[in-house]
Coordinates of C-alpha atoms in Angstrom, one line a residue:
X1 CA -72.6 40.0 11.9
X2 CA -73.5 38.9 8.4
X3 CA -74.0 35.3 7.5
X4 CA -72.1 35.5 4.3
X5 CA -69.3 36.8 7.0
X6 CA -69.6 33.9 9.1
X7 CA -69.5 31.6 6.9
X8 CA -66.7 32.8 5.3
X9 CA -64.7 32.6 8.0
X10 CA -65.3 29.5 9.1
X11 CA -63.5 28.1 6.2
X12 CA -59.9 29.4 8.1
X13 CA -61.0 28.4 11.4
X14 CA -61.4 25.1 9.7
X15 CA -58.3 24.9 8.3
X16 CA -56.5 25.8 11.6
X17 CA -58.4 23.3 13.1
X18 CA -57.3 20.5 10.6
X19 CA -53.7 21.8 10.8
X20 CA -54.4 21.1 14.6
X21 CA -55.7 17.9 13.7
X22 CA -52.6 16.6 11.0
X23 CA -49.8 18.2 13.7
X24 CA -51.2 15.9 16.3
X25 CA -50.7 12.9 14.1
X26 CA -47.3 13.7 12.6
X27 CA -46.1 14.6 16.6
X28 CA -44.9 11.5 16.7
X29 CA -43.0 11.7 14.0
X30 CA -40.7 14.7 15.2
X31 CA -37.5 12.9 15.7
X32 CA -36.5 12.9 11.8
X33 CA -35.6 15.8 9.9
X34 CA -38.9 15.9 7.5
X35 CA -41.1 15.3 10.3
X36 CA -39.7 18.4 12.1
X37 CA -40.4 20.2 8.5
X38 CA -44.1 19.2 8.5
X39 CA -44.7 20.2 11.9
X40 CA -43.5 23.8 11.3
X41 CA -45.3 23.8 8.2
X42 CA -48.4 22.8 9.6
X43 CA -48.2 24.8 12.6
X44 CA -47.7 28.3 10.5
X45 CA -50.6 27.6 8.3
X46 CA -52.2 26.6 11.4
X47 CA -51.6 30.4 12.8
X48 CA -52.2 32.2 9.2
X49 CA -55.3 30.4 8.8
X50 CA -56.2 31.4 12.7
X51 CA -55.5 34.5 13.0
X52 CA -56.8 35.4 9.3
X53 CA -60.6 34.1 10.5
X54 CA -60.2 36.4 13.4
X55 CA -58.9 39.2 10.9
X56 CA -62.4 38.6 9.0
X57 CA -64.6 38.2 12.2
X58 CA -63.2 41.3 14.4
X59 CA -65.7 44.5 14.3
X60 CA -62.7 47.0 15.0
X61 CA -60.6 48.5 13.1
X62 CA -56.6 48.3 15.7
X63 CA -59.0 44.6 16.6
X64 CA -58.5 43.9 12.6
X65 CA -54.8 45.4 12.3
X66 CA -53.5 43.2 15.5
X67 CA -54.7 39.9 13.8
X68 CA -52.9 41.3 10.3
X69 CA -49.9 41.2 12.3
X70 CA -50.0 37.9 14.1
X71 CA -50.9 36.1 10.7
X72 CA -46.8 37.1 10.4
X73 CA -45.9 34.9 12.8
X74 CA -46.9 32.1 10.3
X75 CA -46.5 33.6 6.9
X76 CA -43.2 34.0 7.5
X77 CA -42.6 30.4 8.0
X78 CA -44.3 28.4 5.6
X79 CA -41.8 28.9 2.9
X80 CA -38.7 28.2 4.9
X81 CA -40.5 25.1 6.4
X82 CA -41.6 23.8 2.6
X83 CA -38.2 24.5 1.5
X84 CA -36.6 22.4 3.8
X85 CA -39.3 19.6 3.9
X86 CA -38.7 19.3 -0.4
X87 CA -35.0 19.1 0.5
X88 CA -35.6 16.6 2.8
X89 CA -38.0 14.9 0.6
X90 CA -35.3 14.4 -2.1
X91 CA -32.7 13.1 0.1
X92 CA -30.5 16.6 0.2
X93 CA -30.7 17.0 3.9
X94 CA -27.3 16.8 4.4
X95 CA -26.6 19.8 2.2
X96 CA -28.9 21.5 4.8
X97 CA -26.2 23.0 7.6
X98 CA -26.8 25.1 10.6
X99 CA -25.5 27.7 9.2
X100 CA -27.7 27.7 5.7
X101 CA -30.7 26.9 7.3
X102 CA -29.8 30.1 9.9
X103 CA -29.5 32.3 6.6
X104 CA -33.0 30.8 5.4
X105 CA -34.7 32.8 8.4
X106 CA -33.1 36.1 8.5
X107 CA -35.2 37.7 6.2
X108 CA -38.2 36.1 7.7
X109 CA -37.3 36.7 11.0
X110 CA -36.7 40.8 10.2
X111 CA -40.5 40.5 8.4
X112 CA -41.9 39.5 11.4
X113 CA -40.5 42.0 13.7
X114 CA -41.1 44.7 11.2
X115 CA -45.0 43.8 11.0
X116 CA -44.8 43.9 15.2
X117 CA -43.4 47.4 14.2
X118 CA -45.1 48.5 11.4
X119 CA -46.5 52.0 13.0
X120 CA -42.9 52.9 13.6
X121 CA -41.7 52.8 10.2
X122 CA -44.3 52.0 8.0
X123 CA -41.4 49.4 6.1
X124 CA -44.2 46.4 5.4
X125 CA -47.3 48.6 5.3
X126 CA -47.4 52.0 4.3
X127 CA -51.0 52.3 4.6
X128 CA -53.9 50.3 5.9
X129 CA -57.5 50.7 5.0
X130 CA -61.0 48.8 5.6
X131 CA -62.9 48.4 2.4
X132 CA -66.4 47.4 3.0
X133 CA -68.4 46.9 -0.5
X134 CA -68.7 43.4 -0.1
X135 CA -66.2 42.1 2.8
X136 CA -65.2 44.0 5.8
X137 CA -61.4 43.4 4.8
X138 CA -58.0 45.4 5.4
X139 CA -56.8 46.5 2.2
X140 CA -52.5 47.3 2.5
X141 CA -50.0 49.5 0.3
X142 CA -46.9 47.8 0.5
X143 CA -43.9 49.0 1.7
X144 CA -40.5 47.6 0.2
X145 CA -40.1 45.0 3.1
X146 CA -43.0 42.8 2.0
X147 CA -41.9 42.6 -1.4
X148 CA -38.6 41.5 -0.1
X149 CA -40.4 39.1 1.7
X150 CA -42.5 38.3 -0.4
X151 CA -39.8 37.7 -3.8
X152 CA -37.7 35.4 -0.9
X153 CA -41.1 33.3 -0.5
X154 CA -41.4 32.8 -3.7
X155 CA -37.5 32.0 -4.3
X156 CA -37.9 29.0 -1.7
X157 CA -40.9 28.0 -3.0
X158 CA -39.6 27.5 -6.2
X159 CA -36.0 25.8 -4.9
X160 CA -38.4 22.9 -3.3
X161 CA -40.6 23.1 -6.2
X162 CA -37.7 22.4 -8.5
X163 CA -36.0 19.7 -6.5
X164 CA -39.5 17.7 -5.9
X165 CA -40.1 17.9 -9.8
X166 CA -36.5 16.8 -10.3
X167 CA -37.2 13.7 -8.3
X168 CA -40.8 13.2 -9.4
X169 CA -39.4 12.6 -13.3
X170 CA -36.3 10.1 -11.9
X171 CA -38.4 8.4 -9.0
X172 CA -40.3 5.5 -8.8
X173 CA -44.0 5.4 -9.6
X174 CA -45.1 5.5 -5.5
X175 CA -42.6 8.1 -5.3
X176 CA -43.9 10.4 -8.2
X177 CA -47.4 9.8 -6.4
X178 CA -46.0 11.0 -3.4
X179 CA -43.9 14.3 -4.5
X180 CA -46.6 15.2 -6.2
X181 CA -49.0 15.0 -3.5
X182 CA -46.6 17.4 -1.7
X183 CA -46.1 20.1 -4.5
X184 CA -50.0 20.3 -4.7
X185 CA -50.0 20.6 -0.7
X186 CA -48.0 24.2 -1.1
X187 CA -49.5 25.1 -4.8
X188 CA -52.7 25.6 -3.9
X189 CA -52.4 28.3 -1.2
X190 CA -49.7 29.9 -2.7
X191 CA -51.7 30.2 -5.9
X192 CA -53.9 32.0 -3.8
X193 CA -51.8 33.9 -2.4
X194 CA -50.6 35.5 -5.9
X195 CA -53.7 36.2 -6.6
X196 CA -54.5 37.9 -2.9
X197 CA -51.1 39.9 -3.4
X198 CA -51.8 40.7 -7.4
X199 CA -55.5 41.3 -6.4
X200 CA -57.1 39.3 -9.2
X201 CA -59.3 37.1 -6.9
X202 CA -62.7 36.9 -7.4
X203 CA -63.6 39.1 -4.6
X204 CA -61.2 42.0 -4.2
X205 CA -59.1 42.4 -1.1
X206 CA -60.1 39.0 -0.1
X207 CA -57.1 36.8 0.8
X208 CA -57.9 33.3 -0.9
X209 CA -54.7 31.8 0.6
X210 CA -56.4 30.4 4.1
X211 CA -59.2 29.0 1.9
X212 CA -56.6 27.5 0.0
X213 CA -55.2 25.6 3.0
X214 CA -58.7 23.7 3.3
X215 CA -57.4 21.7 -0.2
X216 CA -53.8 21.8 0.8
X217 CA -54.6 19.9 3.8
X218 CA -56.8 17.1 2.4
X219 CA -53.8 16.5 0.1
X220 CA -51.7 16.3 2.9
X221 CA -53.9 14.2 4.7
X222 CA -54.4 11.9 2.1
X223 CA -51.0 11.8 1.8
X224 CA -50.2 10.8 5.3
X225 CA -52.5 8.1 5.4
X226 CA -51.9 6.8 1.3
X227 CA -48.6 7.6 0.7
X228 CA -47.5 7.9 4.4
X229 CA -45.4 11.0 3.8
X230 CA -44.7 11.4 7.7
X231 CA -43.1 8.3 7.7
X232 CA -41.5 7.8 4.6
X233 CA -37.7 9.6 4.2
X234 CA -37.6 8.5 0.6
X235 CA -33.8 8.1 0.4
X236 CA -32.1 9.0 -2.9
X237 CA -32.4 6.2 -5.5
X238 CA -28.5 6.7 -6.3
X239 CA -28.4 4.6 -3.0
X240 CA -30.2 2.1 -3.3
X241 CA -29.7 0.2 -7.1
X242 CA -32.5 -1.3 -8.5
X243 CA -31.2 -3.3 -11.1
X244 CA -29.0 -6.1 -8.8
X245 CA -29.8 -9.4 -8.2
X246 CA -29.2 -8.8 -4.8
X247 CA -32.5 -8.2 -2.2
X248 CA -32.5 -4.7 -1.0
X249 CA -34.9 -3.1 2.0
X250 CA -34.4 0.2 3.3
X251 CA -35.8 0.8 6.6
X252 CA -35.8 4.4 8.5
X253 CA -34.7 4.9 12.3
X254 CA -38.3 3.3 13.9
X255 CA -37.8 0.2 11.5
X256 CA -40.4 1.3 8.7
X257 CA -39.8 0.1 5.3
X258 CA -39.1 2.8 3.2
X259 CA -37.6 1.3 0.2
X260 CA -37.6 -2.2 -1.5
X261 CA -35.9 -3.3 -5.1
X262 CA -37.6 -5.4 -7.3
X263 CA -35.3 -8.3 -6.4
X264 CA -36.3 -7.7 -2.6
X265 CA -40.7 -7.7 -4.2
X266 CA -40.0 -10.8 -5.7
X267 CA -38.6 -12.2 -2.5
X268 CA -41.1 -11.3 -0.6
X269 CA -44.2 -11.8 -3.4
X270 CA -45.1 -8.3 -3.0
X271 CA -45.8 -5.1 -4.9
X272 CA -43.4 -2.5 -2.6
X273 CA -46.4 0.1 -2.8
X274 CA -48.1 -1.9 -0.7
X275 CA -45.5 -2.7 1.8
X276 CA -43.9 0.7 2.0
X277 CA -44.8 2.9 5.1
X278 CA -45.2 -0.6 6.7
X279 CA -43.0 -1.4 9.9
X280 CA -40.6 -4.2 9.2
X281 CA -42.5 -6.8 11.4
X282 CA -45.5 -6.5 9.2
X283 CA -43.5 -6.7 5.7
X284 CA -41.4 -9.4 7.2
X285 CA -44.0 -11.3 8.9
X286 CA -43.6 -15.2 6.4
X287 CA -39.8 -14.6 6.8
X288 CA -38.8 -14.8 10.8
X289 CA -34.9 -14.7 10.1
X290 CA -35.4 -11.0 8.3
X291 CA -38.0 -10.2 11.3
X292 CA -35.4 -10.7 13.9
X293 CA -32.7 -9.1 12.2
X294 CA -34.4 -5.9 11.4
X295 CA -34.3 -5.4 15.1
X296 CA -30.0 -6.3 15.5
X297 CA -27.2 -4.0 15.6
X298 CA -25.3 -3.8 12.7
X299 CA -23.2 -6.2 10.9
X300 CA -25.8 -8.9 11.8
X301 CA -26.0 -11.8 9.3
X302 CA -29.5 -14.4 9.2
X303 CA -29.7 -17.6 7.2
X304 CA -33.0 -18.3 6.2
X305 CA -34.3 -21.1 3.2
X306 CA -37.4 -20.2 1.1
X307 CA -39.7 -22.8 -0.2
X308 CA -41.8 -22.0 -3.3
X309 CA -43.8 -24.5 -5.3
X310 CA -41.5 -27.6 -4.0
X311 CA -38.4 -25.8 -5.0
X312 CA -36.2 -24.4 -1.4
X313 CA -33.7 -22.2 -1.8
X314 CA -31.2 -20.9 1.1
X315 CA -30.3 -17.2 1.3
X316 CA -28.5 -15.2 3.8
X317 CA -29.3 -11.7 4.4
X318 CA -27.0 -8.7 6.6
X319 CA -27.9 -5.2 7.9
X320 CA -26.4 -1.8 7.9
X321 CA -26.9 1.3 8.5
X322 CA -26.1 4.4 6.4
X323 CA -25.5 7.7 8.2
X324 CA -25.1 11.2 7.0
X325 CA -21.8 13.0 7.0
X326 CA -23.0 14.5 10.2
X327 CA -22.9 10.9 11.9
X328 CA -27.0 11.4 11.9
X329 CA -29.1 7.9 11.1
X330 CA -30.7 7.9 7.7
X331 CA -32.0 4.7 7.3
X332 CA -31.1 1.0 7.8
X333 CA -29.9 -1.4 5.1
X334 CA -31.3 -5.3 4.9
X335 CA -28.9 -7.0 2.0
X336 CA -30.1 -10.3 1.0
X337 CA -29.0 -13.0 -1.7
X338 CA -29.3 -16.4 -3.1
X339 CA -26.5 -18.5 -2.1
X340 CA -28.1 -21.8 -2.8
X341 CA -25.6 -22.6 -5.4
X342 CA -22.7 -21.7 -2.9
X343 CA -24.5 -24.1 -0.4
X344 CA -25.2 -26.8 -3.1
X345 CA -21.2 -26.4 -4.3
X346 CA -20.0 -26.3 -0.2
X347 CA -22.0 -29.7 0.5
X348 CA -20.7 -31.5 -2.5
X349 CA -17.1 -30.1 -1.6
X350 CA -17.9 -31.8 2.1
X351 CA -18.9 -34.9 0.5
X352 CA -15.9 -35.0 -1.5
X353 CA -13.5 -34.5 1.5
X354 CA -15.0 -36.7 3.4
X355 CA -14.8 -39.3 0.6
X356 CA -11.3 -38.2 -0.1
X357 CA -10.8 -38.4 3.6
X358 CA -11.8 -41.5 4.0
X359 CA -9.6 -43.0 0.8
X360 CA -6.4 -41.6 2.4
X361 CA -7.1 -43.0 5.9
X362 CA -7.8 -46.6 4.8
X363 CA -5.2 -46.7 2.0
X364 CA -3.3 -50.0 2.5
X365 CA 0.0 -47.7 1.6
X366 CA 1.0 -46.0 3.7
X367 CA 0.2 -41.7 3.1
X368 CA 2.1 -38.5 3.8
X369 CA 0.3 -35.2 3.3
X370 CA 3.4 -32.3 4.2
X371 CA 3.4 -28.9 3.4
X372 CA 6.4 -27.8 1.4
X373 CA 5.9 -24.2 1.2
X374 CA 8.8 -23.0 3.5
X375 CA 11.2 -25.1 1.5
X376 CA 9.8 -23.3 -1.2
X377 CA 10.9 -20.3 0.1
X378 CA 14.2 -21.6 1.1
X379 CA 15.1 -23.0 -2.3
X380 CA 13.9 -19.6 -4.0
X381 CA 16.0 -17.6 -2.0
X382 CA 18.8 -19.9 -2.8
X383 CA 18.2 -19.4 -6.9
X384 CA 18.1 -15.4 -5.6
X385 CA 21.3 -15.6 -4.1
X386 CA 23.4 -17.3 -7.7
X387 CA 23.1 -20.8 -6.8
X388 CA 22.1 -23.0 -10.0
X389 CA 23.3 -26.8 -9.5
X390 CA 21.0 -27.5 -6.5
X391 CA 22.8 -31.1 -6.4
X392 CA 26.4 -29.5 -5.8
X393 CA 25.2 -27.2 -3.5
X394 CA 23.4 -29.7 -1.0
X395 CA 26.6 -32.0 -1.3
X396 CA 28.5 -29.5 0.0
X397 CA 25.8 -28.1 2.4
X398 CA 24.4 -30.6 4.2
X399 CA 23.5 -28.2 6.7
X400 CA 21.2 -27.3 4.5
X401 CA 19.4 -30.8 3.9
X402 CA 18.6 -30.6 7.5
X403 CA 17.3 -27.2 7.8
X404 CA 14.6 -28.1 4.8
X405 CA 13.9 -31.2 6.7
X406 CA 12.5 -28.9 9.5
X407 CA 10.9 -26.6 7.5
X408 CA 8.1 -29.5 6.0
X409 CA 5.1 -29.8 7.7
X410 CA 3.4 -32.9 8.4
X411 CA -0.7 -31.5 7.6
X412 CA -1.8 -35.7 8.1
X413 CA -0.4 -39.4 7.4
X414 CA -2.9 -41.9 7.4
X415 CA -3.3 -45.3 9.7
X416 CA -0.9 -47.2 7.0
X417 CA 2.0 -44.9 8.1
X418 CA 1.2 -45.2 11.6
X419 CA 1.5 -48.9 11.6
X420 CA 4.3 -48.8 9.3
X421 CA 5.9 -46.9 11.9
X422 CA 4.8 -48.4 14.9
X423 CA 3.6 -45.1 16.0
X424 CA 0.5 -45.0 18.1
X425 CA -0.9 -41.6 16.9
X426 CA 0.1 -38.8 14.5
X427 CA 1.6 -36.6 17.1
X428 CA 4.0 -39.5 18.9
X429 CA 5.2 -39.9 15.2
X430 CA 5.8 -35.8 14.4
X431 CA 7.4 -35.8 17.9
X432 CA 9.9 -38.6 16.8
X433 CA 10.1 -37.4 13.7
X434 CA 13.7 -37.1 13.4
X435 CA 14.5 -40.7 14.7
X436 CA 12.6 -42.1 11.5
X437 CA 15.5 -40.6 9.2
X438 CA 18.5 -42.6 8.8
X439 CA 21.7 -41.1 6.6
X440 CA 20.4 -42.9 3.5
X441 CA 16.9 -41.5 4.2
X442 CA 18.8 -37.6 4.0
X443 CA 20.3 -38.6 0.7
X444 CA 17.3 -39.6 -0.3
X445 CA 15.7 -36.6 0.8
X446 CA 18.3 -35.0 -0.6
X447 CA 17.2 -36.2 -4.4
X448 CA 14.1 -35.0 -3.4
X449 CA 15.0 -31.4 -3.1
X450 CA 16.8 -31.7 -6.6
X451 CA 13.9 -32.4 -8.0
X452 CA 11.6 -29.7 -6.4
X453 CA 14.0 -27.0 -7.2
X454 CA 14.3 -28.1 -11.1
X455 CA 10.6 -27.6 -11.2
X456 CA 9.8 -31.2 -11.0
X457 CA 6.3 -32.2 -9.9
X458 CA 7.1 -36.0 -9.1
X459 CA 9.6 -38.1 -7.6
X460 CA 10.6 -41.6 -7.2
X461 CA 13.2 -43.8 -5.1
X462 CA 14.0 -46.6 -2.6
X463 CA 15.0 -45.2 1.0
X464 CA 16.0 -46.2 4.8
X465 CA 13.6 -45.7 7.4
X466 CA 13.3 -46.3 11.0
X467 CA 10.2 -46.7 13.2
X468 CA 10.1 -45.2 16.7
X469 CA 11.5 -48.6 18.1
X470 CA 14.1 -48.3 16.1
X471 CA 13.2 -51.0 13.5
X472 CA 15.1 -50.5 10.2
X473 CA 12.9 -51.3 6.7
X474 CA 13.0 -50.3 3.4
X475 CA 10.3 -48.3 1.8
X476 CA 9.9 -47.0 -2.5
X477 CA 9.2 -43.6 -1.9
X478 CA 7.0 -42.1 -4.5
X479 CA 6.3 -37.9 -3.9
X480 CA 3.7 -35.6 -6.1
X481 CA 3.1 -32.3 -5.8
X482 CA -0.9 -31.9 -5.8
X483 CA -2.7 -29.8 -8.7
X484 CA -3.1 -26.5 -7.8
X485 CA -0.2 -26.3 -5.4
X486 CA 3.0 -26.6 -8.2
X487 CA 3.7 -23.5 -7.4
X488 CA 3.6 -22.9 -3.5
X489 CA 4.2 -26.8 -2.9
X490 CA 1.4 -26.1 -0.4
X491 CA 0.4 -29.7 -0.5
X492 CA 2.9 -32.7 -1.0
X493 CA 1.2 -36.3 -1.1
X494 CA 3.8 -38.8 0.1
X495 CA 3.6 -42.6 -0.1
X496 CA 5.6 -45.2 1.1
X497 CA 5.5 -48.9 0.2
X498 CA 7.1 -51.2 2.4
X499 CA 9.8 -53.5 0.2
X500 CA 11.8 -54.7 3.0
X501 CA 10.6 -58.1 2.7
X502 CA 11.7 -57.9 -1.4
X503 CA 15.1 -56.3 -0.4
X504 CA 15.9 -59.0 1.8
X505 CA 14.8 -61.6 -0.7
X506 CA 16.7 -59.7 -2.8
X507 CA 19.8 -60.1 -0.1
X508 CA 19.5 -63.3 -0.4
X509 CA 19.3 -64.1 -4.1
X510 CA 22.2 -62.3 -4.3
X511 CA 24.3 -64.0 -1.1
X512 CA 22.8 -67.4 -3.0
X513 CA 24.1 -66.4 -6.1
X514 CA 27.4 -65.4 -4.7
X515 CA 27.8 -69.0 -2.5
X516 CA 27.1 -70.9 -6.3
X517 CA 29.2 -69.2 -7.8
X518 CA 32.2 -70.1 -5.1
X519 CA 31.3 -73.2 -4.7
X520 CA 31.7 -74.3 -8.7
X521 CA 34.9 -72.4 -8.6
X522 CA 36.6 -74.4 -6.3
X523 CA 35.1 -77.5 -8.1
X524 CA 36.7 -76.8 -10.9

């Protein structure tokens, strides 16, 4: 054998040797949908390329013909695999049904039986020949078949072209880098190709498309190891926005990060094409609350605080994931944002309840907080139903009195009213409640609903109370209705000053008065 020849062919063996090499690696990959891709595409140039060297190496003729026909068993494929790993690629793959991707392989499937079969019908090769100037090569006439073949090839090839260029102008820059590491992987060999089938090579008959493969696979090499292409499912961008303030990483199925916003890089302080293709414990290695939850189910929630150059803030971040409309995994989703003005806000709203809080328990008057809204209702549907002069109406309901009376909710009273009412605790004073009210205190009360129905948001008067000993003593009632709350009267403050020392001075004044008065009448 020639050693031109030889070394000639080494060049496929080669390149079905490194197709060998790259399938191993991307094995493990063969759970998602583009790693299945790369794997058939790797595996038919891995039998073109094969069988081709043999093709070139064989002495016989029918030795020659066989390998021609087992190249089919990877020519036909490479298209249909490249199709479906562009479609992939660009995020499409739920377009990609059982059914489509069954009609992507019938015509492939009939061109490789009809190359096992060739001598019966002659429908891929009409004639085969050996031309020996140069090369010891088969030289084919074409029969309909391969064109059909052939023209489908192309038609793929240029539907995964298309999509991959379509993405490469709207992508990101590591994306572009990435596409276009993928276009070149199928260009090259299927430039070759044209020029094998058009026979404008620059050795006639010669099939430049395995020799091809040799740059096709350092570009796919390079961009399994750079660009990580195996790994990486870049998901369409119209999922993931860019321009929120909100951290977004996108993680695929084995927790590799395979997308990051530029809120999410500044988070983090990194560049994403340095962190993409990276599993999610790396990238998240400073921040252990996102470590932890890239490994939880979904709806998860962490709280973590970031301190940069003396200034902390506090963020919370939550996970989901986003399936296809097959109920397939595509990828997971890590939300995170600032909430350090939320927090900030909360903790001075804490200080101010518990300063409010502590006001309304050591008041020396005595404080009612109730909860009005029920008799809110009740008085609406009482304006629903025609009534107008509220006063009338409760003077000749006083049913009604009562029923509002138990529809007010006691939400707190403060140690004042305890003591003013010899209750022990709250609850001993809402269980007695009742026995606190005397008749004057209803008409009282009774006032009180006036008001509140005529809109007004404050109320004054002197009432009769009891405590749960059954002590009487006179309080001034004064009732507002709290901002925010006019109209659900969600929240009624109450006080009660205790005058029952200045009523019975009062009394008295009055019984003195009275004696005086009598007594210089019957003087005179």
């Amino acid at each position: 054998m020639r050693l031109d020849l030889i070394l000639i062919a080494l060049i496929p063996f080669a390149s079905a040797f490194f197709a060998a090499m790259l399938l191993w690696h991307v094995w493990r990959k063969r759970q998602k949908p583009i790693g299945k891709s790369i794997i058939a595409l790797l595996s038919a140039c891995g039998i073109w390329a094969f069988f081709y060297g043999l093709e070139l190496t064989l002495p016989q003729f029918h030795l020659k013909v066989i390998a021609a026909q087992c190249q089919y068993a990877g020519i036909v494929f490479v298209a249909p695999s490249w199709c479906c790993a562009a479609i992939y690629s660009a995020g499409l793959g739920r377009h990609l049904t059982r059914r489509r991707f069954a009609a992507m392989l019938v015509i492939p499937l009939v061109t490789l039986v009809a190359a096992v079969t060739n001598p019966l019908h002659g429908m891929l090769w009409r004639e085969i020949s050996i031309r020996s100037e140069r090369l010891p090569v088969l030289h084919f006439q074409y029969g309909p078949l391969f064109w059909i073949n052939n023209q489908f090839a192309w038609l793929l090839l240029l539907c995964g072209t298309v999509l991959l260029l379509r993405n490469v102008l709207a992508g990101q820059a590591l994306y572009v880098g990435q596409r276009v590491l993928m276009v070149l992987t199928i260009l090259a060999p299927w430039l070759a190709n044209a020029a094998y089938v058009f026979d404008f090579g620059p050795i006639s008959g010669l099939d430049l498309t395995p020799f091809a493969f040799v740059v096709s696979g350092f570009f796919l090499y390079f961009g399994l190891f750079r660009y990580r292409i195996s790994d990486v499912v870049p998901i369409a961008r119209q999922y993931v926005l860019e321009h929120i303030d909100d951290c977004l990483f996108v993680l695929d199925t084995d927790s590799t990060v395979i997308d990051i916003n530029h809120a999410g890089e500044a988070l983090l302080g990194v560049e994403s094409v340095n962190v993409i293709g990276l599993h999610a414990h790396k990238v998240f290695a400073g921040f252990p609350a996102l470590k932890r939850l890239s490994q939880c189910a979904d709806g998860m929630t962490a709280r973590f605080r970031v301190t940069r150059e003396k200034t902390a803030t506090t963020h919370v971040a939550h996970i989901t994931s986003l399936n296809s409309n097959y109920g397939l995994p595509l990828c997971r989703i890590i939300t995170s944002w600032n909430i350090t003005t939320d927090v900030e806000q909360a903790e001075s709203l804490r200080e101010s309840e518990a300063r409010y809080k502590d006001l309304f328990d050591e008041s020396p008057i005595a404080l009612w907080q109730e909860d009005f809204s029920e008799v809110r209702h009740f008085l609406d549907d009482l304006k629903d139903s025609g009534v107008d002069d509220f006063e009338r109406y409760f003077i000749d309901h006083p049913a009604a009195v009562e029923e509002c009376a138990q529809r007010v909710k006691i939400l707190d009273v403060n140690r004042c009213a305890l003591e003013q009412h010899g209750a022990k605790n709250k609850q001993e004073l809402v269980d007695k409640l009742s026995d606190v009210f005397t008749k004057e205190s209803f008409a009282v009360f009774q006032k009180e609903l006036v008001a509140l129905a005529e809109g007004q948001t404050n109320f004054s008067a002197e009432a009769e109370h009891k405590s749960v000993t059954g002590e009487v003593f006179w309080v001034s009632v004064h009732v507002r209705v709290l901002p925010g709350y006019e109209e659900s009267l969600g929240c009624v403050l109450v006080s009660n000053i205790n005058i029952t020392n200045e009523k019975r001075a009062e009394a008295e004044r009055i019984q003195l008065e009275q004696q005086v008065r009598h007594s210089t009448s019957k003087t005179n």
